[in-house]
Short mmCIF file of C-alpha atoms and ligand atoms in Angstrom, two decimals:
data_model
loop_
_atom_site.label_atom_id
_atom_site.label_comp_id
_atom_site.label_asym_id
_atom_site.label_seq_id
_atom_site.Cartn_x
_atom_site.Cartn_y
_atom_site.Cartn_z
CA UNK A 34 92.10 49.96 -31.54
CA UNK A 35 93.55 46.76 -32.84
CA UNK A 36 96.68 46.40 -34.91
CA UNK A 37 94.81 46.24 -38.26
CA UNK A 38 92.90 49.49 -37.55
CA UNK A 39 96.08 51.17 -36.40
CA UNK A 40 97.89 50.26 -39.65
CA UNK A 41 94.94 51.28 -41.83
CA UNK A 42 94.64 54.70 -40.13
CA UNK A 43 98.38 55.16 -40.25
CA UNK A 44 98.47 54.46 -43.99
CA UNK A 45 95.45 56.70 -44.62
CA UNK A 46 96.92 59.64 -42.71
CA UNK A 47 100.32 59.06 -44.29
CA UNK A 48 98.79 59.09 -47.77
CA UNK A 49 96.75 62.23 -47.04
CA UNK A 50 99.74 64.00 -45.53
CA UNK A 51 101.92 63.21 -48.54
CA UNK A 52 99.20 64.33 -50.94
CA UNK A 53 98.66 67.65 -49.14
CA UNK A 54 102.42 68.26 -48.94
CA UNK A 55 102.82 67.66 -52.69
CA UNK A 56 99.81 69.84 -53.52
CA UNK A 57 101.07 72.60 -51.21
CA UNK A 58 104.48 72.47 -52.86
CA UNK A 59 102.91 72.91 -56.31
CA UNK A 60 100.78 75.82 -55.05
CA UNK A 61 103.86 77.46 -53.51
CA UNK A 62 105.75 77.16 -56.82
CA UNK A 63 102.86 78.68 -58.75
CA UNK A 64 102.53 81.53 -56.26
CA UNK A 65 106.26 82.32 -56.35
CA UNK A 66 106.35 82.11 -60.16
CA UNK A 67 103.38 84.47 -60.43
CA UNK A 68 105.27 86.95 -58.30
CA UNK A 69 108.25 86.76 -60.65
CA UNK A 70 106.25 87.30 -63.82
CA UNK A 71 104.04 90.19 -62.74
CA UNK A 72 106.76 92.64 -61.80
CA UNK A 73 104.96 95.92 -62.43
CA UNK A 74 107.46 98.22 -60.79
CA UNK A 75 109.35 101.45 -61.42
CA UNK A 76 112.88 100.99 -62.73
CA UNK A 77 115.42 103.72 -63.35
CA UNK A 78 116.48 103.77 -66.99
CA UNK A 79 119.11 106.49 -67.28
CA UNK A 80 120.02 110.03 -66.26
CA UNK A 81 117.72 112.52 -67.96
CA UNK A 82 120.60 114.24 -69.76
CA UNK A 83 121.60 110.97 -71.51
CA UNK A 84 118.22 110.79 -73.21
CA UNK A 85 118.48 114.30 -74.64
CA UNK A 86 121.02 113.42 -77.35
CA UNK A 87 118.43 112.36 -79.99
CA UNK A 88 114.70 112.14 -80.61
CA UNK A 89 114.72 108.40 -79.84
CA UNK A 90 117.31 106.95 -77.46
CA UNK A 91 117.20 103.16 -77.05
CA UNK A 92 118.24 101.42 -73.83
CA UNK A 93 118.06 97.75 -74.95
CA UNK A 94 119.40 96.45 -71.63
CA UNK A 95 116.30 97.99 -70.04
CA UNK A 96 114.02 96.94 -72.95
CA UNK A 97 112.92 100.52 -73.50
CA UNK A 98 113.57 103.54 -75.72
CA UNK A 99 113.00 107.10 -74.59
CA UNK A 100 111.22 109.19 -77.21
CA UNK A 101 111.68 112.97 -77.00
CA UNK A 102 109.24 115.35 -78.70
CA UNK A 103 108.27 118.96 -78.08
CA UNK A 104 109.99 119.09 -74.66
CA UNK A 105 108.21 115.90 -73.58
CA UNK A 106 109.33 112.30 -73.16
CA UNK A 107 107.61 108.92 -73.42
CA UNK A 108 108.88 105.36 -72.99
CA UNK A 109 108.56 102.85 -75.85
CA UNK A 110 108.83 99.14 -75.02
CA UNK A 111 111.42 97.40 -77.21
CA UNK A 112 109.91 93.91 -77.06
CA UNK A 113 108.63 92.89 -80.47
CA UNK A 114 104.90 92.28 -80.41
CA UNK A 115 105.33 89.15 -82.53
CA UNK A 116 107.24 86.86 -80.14
CA UNK A 117 109.06 89.22 -77.81
CA UNK A 118 112.57 89.62 -79.25
CA UNK A 119 114.29 92.93 -78.54
CA UNK A 120 114.09 95.25 -81.53
CA UNK A 121 117.02 97.42 -82.59
CA UNK A 122 117.00 100.92 -84.05
CA UNK A 123 116.22 104.48 -83.07
CA UNK A 124 115.06 107.68 -84.73
CA UNK A 125 114.52 105.99 -88.13
CA UNK A 126 112.44 103.16 -86.68
CA UNK A 127 112.99 99.70 -85.26
CA UNK A 128 113.81 96.28 -86.73
CA UNK A 129 113.30 92.89 -85.14
CA UNK A 130 116.28 90.58 -85.78
CA UNK A 131 114.28 87.41 -85.09
CA UNK A 132 111.74 87.34 -87.94
CA UNK A 133 112.19 90.70 -89.64
CA UNK A 134 109.31 92.89 -88.46
CA UNK A 135 109.79 96.59 -89.16
CA UNK A 136 108.42 99.34 -86.92
CA UNK A 137 108.35 103.11 -87.25
CA UNK A 138 109.94 105.49 -84.73
CA UNK A 139 106.66 105.60 -82.79
CA UNK A 140 106.36 101.81 -82.82
CA UNK A 141 103.85 101.59 -85.67
CA UNK A 142 104.06 98.40 -87.78
CA UNK A 143 105.63 98.91 -91.23
CA UNK A 144 105.86 95.18 -92.01
CA UNK A 145 105.22 91.91 -90.19
CA UNK A 146 104.99 89.21 -89.12
CA UNK A 147 104.20 91.44 -86.12
CA UNK A 148 100.68 92.81 -86.52
CA UNK A 149 100.52 95.12 -83.48
CA UNK A 150 102.56 98.25 -82.78
CA UNK A 151 105.18 98.33 -80.06
CA UNK A 152 103.80 99.05 -76.60
CA UNK A 153 104.48 101.95 -74.24
CA UNK A 154 105.22 102.40 -70.55
CA UNK A 155 104.40 105.07 -68.03
CA UNK A 156 107.41 107.27 -67.43
CA UNK A 157 108.43 109.89 -64.86
CA UNK A 158 111.40 112.05 -64.01
CA UNK A 159 112.71 112.01 -60.45
CA UNK A 160 116.04 113.22 -59.04
CA UNK A 161 117.43 113.74 -62.54
CA UNK A 162 116.67 110.14 -63.56
CA UNK A 163 114.14 108.72 -66.00
CA UNK A 164 111.96 106.05 -64.39
CA UNK A 165 109.80 103.63 -66.35
CA UNK A 166 106.93 101.50 -65.10
CA UNK A 167 108.08 98.04 -66.23
CA UNK A 168 105.72 95.12 -66.52
CA UNK A 169 102.78 97.34 -67.40
CA UNK A 170 102.33 97.92 -71.13
CA UNK A 171 100.15 100.60 -72.70
CA UNK A 172 98.75 101.02 -76.21
CA UNK A 173 99.57 104.75 -76.36
CA UNK A 174 102.39 106.97 -75.09
CA UNK A 175 101.87 108.92 -71.88
CA UNK A 176 103.95 112.04 -72.43
CA UNK A 177 105.72 113.69 -69.51
CA UNK A 178 106.84 117.31 -69.72
CA UNK A 179 110.49 118.16 -69.31
CA UNK A 180 109.53 121.59 -68.00
CA UNK A 181 109.13 120.32 -64.45
S1 FES B 603 109.81 88.21 -82.65
FE1 FES B 603 109.95 89.99 -83.83
S2 FES B 603 109.31 89.42 -85.78
FE2 FES B 603 109.15 87.62 -84.62
#
């Protein structure tokens, strides 16, 4: 191998190595980001007794409200279906402070701009705590009995 061939191969391998390293870095970022934004997991919301004070008990820091009916509970997602702001409210219904959508106490749309009802989460009771399946939204409530 003469000097010219050596330099040409060196530049070629250097270019390919840099390209693969950059591409691998982008793929790694995408993979890690995907892991952050698909966090379907169970999170504890509150002790069960704290959700028994009203028919709808919001926990905005957890982005969820616990709805209590007929000795059953369900978990309503508090993210507005318009652009995702956290709605405020409770037993009388919910209001979005960002663009003014109004929702009923079961998440039904009273007025827009939101056109879809609030979503729901799976919920369970374990060790006296209410757990909600975050990152997985449902169109209907899945009621869980308080009887055990
Ligand atoms: S984000 Fe709620 S109305 Fe726009």
